[in-house]
XYZ file of C-alpha atoms in Angstrom:
378
model
C 79.512 112.298 50.034
C 80.688 110.370 53.093
C 77.829 107.885 52.703
C 78.673 107.199 49.086
C 82.330 106.743 49.957
C 81.622 104.286 52.744
C 79.156 102.287 50.639
C 81.724 102.028 47.866
C 84.460 101.075 50.312
C 82.343 98.394 51.973
C 81.405 96.895 48.615
C 85.045 96.815 47.544
C 86.065 95.344 50.899
C 83.468 92.594 50.548
C 84.723 91.720 47.070
C 88.321 91.608 48.341
C 87.300 89.433 51.294
C 85.510 86.962 48.993
C 88.494 86.883 46.684
C 90.871 86.226 49.554
C 88.625 83.468 50.882
C 88.493 81.832 47.456
C 92.238 82.109 47.029
C 92.841 80.558 50.451
C 90.533 77.637 49.693
C 92.308 76.916 46.399
C 95.720 77.277 48.022
C 94.810 74.773 50.730
C 93.748 72.243 48.108
C 96.972 72.679 46.179
C 99.405 72.811 49.110
C 100.186 70.048 51.562
C 100.520 72.522 54.436
C 97.470 73.594 56.408
C 98.917 77.013 57.201
C 96.727 79.895 56.021
C 98.470 82.728 54.258
C 95.569 85.178 54.233
C 93.437 85.713 57.321
C 90.302 87.709 57.997
C 89.400 88.338 61.644
C 87.654 91.030 63.645
C 84.744 91.901 65.867
C 81.508 93.849 66.228
C 80.360 95.376 69.512
C 77.513 97.435 70.956
C 76.416 98.314 74.488
C 73.868 99.808 76.870
C 74.957 102.276 79.581
C 73.031 103.945 82.416
C 73.982 106.038 85.447
C 72.751 104.667 88.775
C 73.484 107.694 90.976
C 73.157 110.517 88.436
C 70.956 111.866 85.694
C 71.445 110.075 82.379
C 73.170 112.619 80.233
C 76.128 112.107 77.890
C 78.049 114.805 79.799
C 77.891 112.719 82.993
C 80.020 109.590 82.592
C 83.438 108.249 83.596
C 86.012 110.347 81.766
C 87.545 107.343 80.048
C 87.601 106.214 76.434
C 84.720 104.362 74.786
C 81.500 103.073 76.436
C 80.612 106.537 77.738
C 77.383 107.316 75.836
C 73.922 106.888 77.343
C 71.282 104.286 76.557
C 71.869 101.892 73.688
C 75.029 102.857 71.807
C 77.458 101.553 69.205
C 81.018 100.367 69.640
C 82.714 99.551 66.346
C 83.106 97.102 63.525
C 86.706 95.895 63.354
C 88.017 94.102 60.272
C 91.594 92.817 60.198
C 93.203 91.585 56.975
C 96.582 89.948 57.363
C 99.085 87.971 55.303
C 101.697 85.717 56.903
C 104.510 84.942 54.532
C 107.595 82.852 55.147
C 109.773 85.933 55.610
C 107.399 88.903 55.468
C 103.772 89.898 55.906
C 101.355 92.722 56.622
C 98.370 93.714 58.756
C 95.570 96.058 57.680
C 93.319 96.709 60.681
C 90.237 98.800 59.795
C 87.677 100.261 62.198
C 84.217 101.751 61.692
C 81.912 103.311 64.287
C 82.241 105.583 67.367
C 84.797 103.423 69.218
C 86.941 103.256 66.096
C 86.709 107.020 65.533
C 87.754 107.699 69.138
C 90.682 105.300 68.758
C 92.142 107.105 65.734
C 91.319 110.661 66.838
C 94.541 112.190 65.518
C 94.252 110.647 62.048
C 93.199 112.799 59.110
C 91.173 112.397 55.925
C 90.333 108.909 54.634
C 92.915 107.375 56.990
C 90.556 107.773 59.934
C 89.371 104.185 59.398
C 92.890 102.796 59.873
C 93.588 101.397 63.324
C 96.791 99.596 62.299
C 98.610 99.374 58.990
C 102.069 97.856 58.966
C 104.401 95.467 57.171
C 107.016 93.264 58.804
C 110.104 91.299 57.817
C 111.521 88.343 59.716
C 115.188 89.212 59.302
C 116.159 86.067 61.193
C 114.666 83.563 63.606
C 115.191 86.021 66.440
C 114.791 89.465 64.793
C 111.630 91.010 63.285
C 111.459 94.509 61.793
C 108.112 96.307 61.533
C 107.286 99.595 59.802
C 103.978 101.453 59.782
C 101.179 102.184 62.228
C 100.761 99.785 65.178
C 98.849 99.906 68.475
C 100.824 100.935 71.534
C 102.989 98.506 73.469
C 102.320 100.372 76.750
C 99.567 99.434 79.170
C 97.392 96.487 80.102
C 94.339 97.260 77.966
C 93.896 97.559 74.202
C 91.562 99.247 71.714
C 89.726 96.117 70.568
C 87.047 94.957 73.054
C 88.028 91.348 72.333
C 91.392 91.935 74.044
C 89.999 93.276 77.342
C 88.145 91.472 80.113
C 86.308 94.632 81.216
C 84.160 96.341 78.598
C 84.717 99.904 79.827
C 88.335 101.066 79.947
C 90.658 102.447 82.620
C 91.908 106.010 83.102
C 95.505 104.938 82.480
C 94.570 103.375 79.143
C 92.421 106.340 78.138
C 95.175 108.894 78.810
C 98.138 106.805 77.702
C 99.148 106.287 74.058
C 96.768 104.520 71.672
C 98.956 104.006 68.602
C 102.345 104.794 67.072
C 103.748 105.140 63.579
C 107.379 104.305 63.062
C 109.968 101.556 62.813
C 110.424 98.935 65.533
C 112.701 95.940 65.990
C 111.722 92.920 68.082
C 114.506 90.706 69.408
C 113.835 87.235 70.852
C 116.724 86.758 73.282
C 115.681 83.209 74.189
C 112.472 81.274 74.852
C 111.549 83.634 77.708
C 113.196 87.027 77.263
C 112.542 89.623 74.553
C 113.478 93.230 73.743
C 111.744 95.755 71.486
C 113.232 99.090 70.376
C 111.398 101.696 68.273
C 111.710 105.153 66.682
C 108.314 106.777 66.174
C 106.349 109.939 65.400
C 104.753 111.865 68.241
C 102.256 109.680 70.112
C 98.972 109.009 68.272
C 100.004 110.968 65.159
C 99.668 108.026 62.833
C 99.368 109.710 59.418
C 102.361 112.048 59.527
C 104.928 113.745 61.750
C 103.505 117.121 62.918
C 106.668 118.610 64.443
C 109.762 117.012 62.918
C 110.600 115.426 66.273
C 110.743 111.721 67.047
C 109.969 109.552 70.065
C 111.944 106.544 71.249
C 110.367 103.394 72.620
C 111.795 100.437 74.521
C 110.266 97.262 75.939
C 111.851 94.473 77.992
C 109.692 91.374 78.256
C 109.609 88.042 80.027
C 107.048 85.283 79.473
C 106.568 81.610 80.260
C 103.658 79.190 80.469
C 102.370 80.873 83.626
C 102.204 84.462 82.414
C 104.259 87.466 81.361
C 105.742 90.798 82.463
C 106.678 93.789 80.302
C 108.590 96.902 81.333
C 107.936 99.702 78.844
C 109.559 103.094 78.232
C 108.685 106.069 76.020
C 110.686 109.293 75.629
C 110.424 112.181 73.174
C 108.883 115.514 72.171
C 105.119 115.254 71.768
C 102.449 117.302 69.988
C 98.827 118.052 70.769
C 96.180 118.508 68.092
C 94.010 121.443 69.156
C 91.480 123.871 67.689
C 91.046 127.622 68.117
C 88.265 127.050 70.658
C 90.001 124.142 72.455
C 89.622 123.850 76.226
C 92.035 121.860 78.390
C 90.356 119.999 81.270
C 92.976 119.500 84.043
C 90.815 116.944 85.866
C 91.286 114.452 83.046
C 94.448 115.866 81.488
C 92.984 116.189 77.984
C 91.611 118.573 75.370
C 87.808 118.421 75.562
C 86.401 120.731 72.855
C 86.188 120.275 69.076
C 85.743 122.475 66.031
C 87.603 125.543 64.781
C 90.951 125.769 63.028
C 93.365 122.890 63.608
C 96.749 123.659 65.132
C 99.561 121.467 66.441
C 101.094 122.552 69.729
C 104.574 121.169 70.408
C 105.482 120.414 74.003
C 108.321 122.579 75.263
C 109.836 119.569 77.033
C 110.209 115.880 76.269
C 107.674 113.432 77.658
C 108.874 110.460 79.666
C 106.671 107.475 80.474
C 107.479 104.209 82.212
C 104.908 101.434 82.378
C 104.807 97.943 83.886
C 102.284 95.383 82.653
C 102.136 91.881 84.065
C 99.693 89.000 84.454
C 99.953 85.453 85.817
C 97.809 82.337 86.143
C 98.024 81.731 89.888
C 95.853 78.613 89.563
C 94.057 76.892 86.700
C 91.023 79.157 87.276
C 92.468 82.283 88.942
C 94.375 84.968 87.036
C 95.928 88.135 88.474
C 97.042 91.122 86.395
C 98.709 94.417 87.297
C 99.436 97.673 85.472
C 101.371 100.648 86.809
C 102.350 103.756 84.854
C 104.029 107.166 85.275
C 103.931 109.950 82.648
C 105.744 113.285 83.011
C 106.346 116.374 80.883
C 108.154 119.061 82.895
C 106.150 118.252 86.027
C 102.803 117.731 84.298
C 101.338 114.324 83.540
C 99.682 111.420 85.306
C 100.395 108.248 87.234
C 98.405 105.292 88.470
C 98.114 101.598 89.199
C 95.438 98.956 88.699
C 94.882 95.318 89.639
C 92.953 92.814 87.498
C 91.938 89.654 89.414
C 89.786 87.263 87.335
C 88.195 83.933 88.197
C 86.752 81.374 85.748
C 83.815 79.431 87.186
C 83.313 77.456 83.962
C 84.219 77.563 80.286
C 81.372 80.027 79.686
C 81.230 82.178 82.847
C 83.855 84.219 84.673
C 84.119 87.314 86.879
C 86.772 90.008 86.815
C 87.483 93.071 88.958
C 89.502 96.114 87.938
C 90.415 98.479 90.769
C 92.417 101.524 89.670
C 94.032 104.532 91.303
C 94.733 107.372 88.842
C 96.069 110.882 89.482
C 96.753 113.959 87.332
C 99.662 116.278 88.146
C 99.443 119.962 87.162
C 103.088 120.829 87.678
C 102.108 123.892 89.748
C 103.337 124.523 93.274
C 100.776 124.295 96.087
C 98.286 122.530 93.804
C 97.307 119.038 94.924
C 97.058 116.180 92.461
C 93.499 115.330 91.445
C 93.003 111.588 91.838
C 90.311 109.052 91.039
C 89.647 105.576 92.413
C 87.541 103.447 90.084
C 86.340 99.882 90.649
C 84.669 97.868 87.889
C 83.160 94.417 88.399
C 82.548 92.620 85.098
C 80.964 89.281 84.293
C 81.846 87.511 81.056
C 79.245 85.177 79.566
C 80.400 83.294 76.459
C 77.680 82.280 74.002
C 79.711 80.839 71.173
C 81.371 83.697 69.313
C 79.177 86.196 71.176
C 80.256 87.388 74.639
C 78.010 89.386 76.969
C 79.736 91.628 79.516
C 77.469 93.143 82.204
C 79.407 95.359 84.603
C 78.983 97.672 87.579
C 81.372 100.606 87.894
C 81.970 103.073 90.743
C 84.218 106.145 90.284
C 85.226 108.471 93.145
C 87.325 111.635 92.749
C 89.525 113.105 95.487
C 87.653 116.391 95.242
C 84.429 117.712 93.769
C 85.490 119.113 90.386
C 82.038 119.286 88.797
C 82.692 116.297 86.571
C 79.965 114.213 88.255
C 76.491 115.260 89.418
C 73.783 113.480 91.421
C 70.139 112.743 90.530
C 69.213 116.374 91.261
C 71.921 117.732 88.999
C 74.034 118.895 91.943
C 77.804 118.533 91.756
C 79.259 115.500 93.535
C 82.538 113.592 93.710
C 81.337 110.104 92.681
C 79.362 108.193 90.065
C 77.939 104.674 89.938
C 77.019 103.293 86.529
C 75.995 100.114 84.719
C 77.118 98.824 81.323
C 76.040 95.814 79.300
C 78.468 95.145 76.466
C 77.983 92.658 73.652
C 81.025 91.593 71.619
C 80.953 89.241 68.631
C 84.356 88.002 67.482
C 85.124 86.214 64.222
């Protein structure tokens, strides 16, 4: 049944894409402007991953999102339809494949292919209102591999919000300063509101030709989607099991998160980024910081390093925070629309929690791994 549905959907999507392309071509002939109303963009990615200091088993990998399967594995196909009108427009961002499924883990039914789905209205030159499902404004990294320098993702990204559904207002104060305010469902519940509670969001931004800085806030009652056999892993601060009856557990306290994301071109070839975050729910949560130095040797080759410190807090007295230091060195090789991203990654935990094992299958506190990502953008 799922196969028939997907085949039908893909066929319909292809027909719509051809129709949009034809419409755009005719519109360009008839109009004097070169501005495209309809746009079709996206990406396709796949990768190879292997452990260097451990057995190659899908249960032994960095506990971060995406790029954590062994051998040759799939990322996702990402197709983004958008319309830019004079006063209003929309974005329909669809994802297929393992990376896409992991990105929309709290969606239900046929909506599990929707990464973003929103409409916007330019109320004035300085105010834009958006309603629907949009990717999070917190953090340095994003879901699409085309938006990240490193192919694997950080712990802060993996445990922070992915997406929100709600209403947001963007205010352009002047050419440099901006403010965004939002009212949203519980984090990552993009199809519906599971608890009747709402979360507030706020962003203060500054940008110029040299870079940008964004200070982000999130506050509100959250929910967790769990099953009857769900197991909470405190080392990564997440539910790890699947299956069973679905329930929605409402946090007894509001969650507060503050996040700073910034990046600047220090020279024509050298870029430096930083992300710091703190998340707390009645003493439980996580915090961390990461630096992102990147150097371009040519138009086709560059190197980037992500070094991150990440810690989980249990909220219990006399229990130390479990922390991880992870360094990832990534090369980016541009071959037209195709980009190859070989990377070496080394993760070390503050204590041996059994998450990593060595070549003999014995528990250890560290893991070295290799990933080769391939991303085609269109």
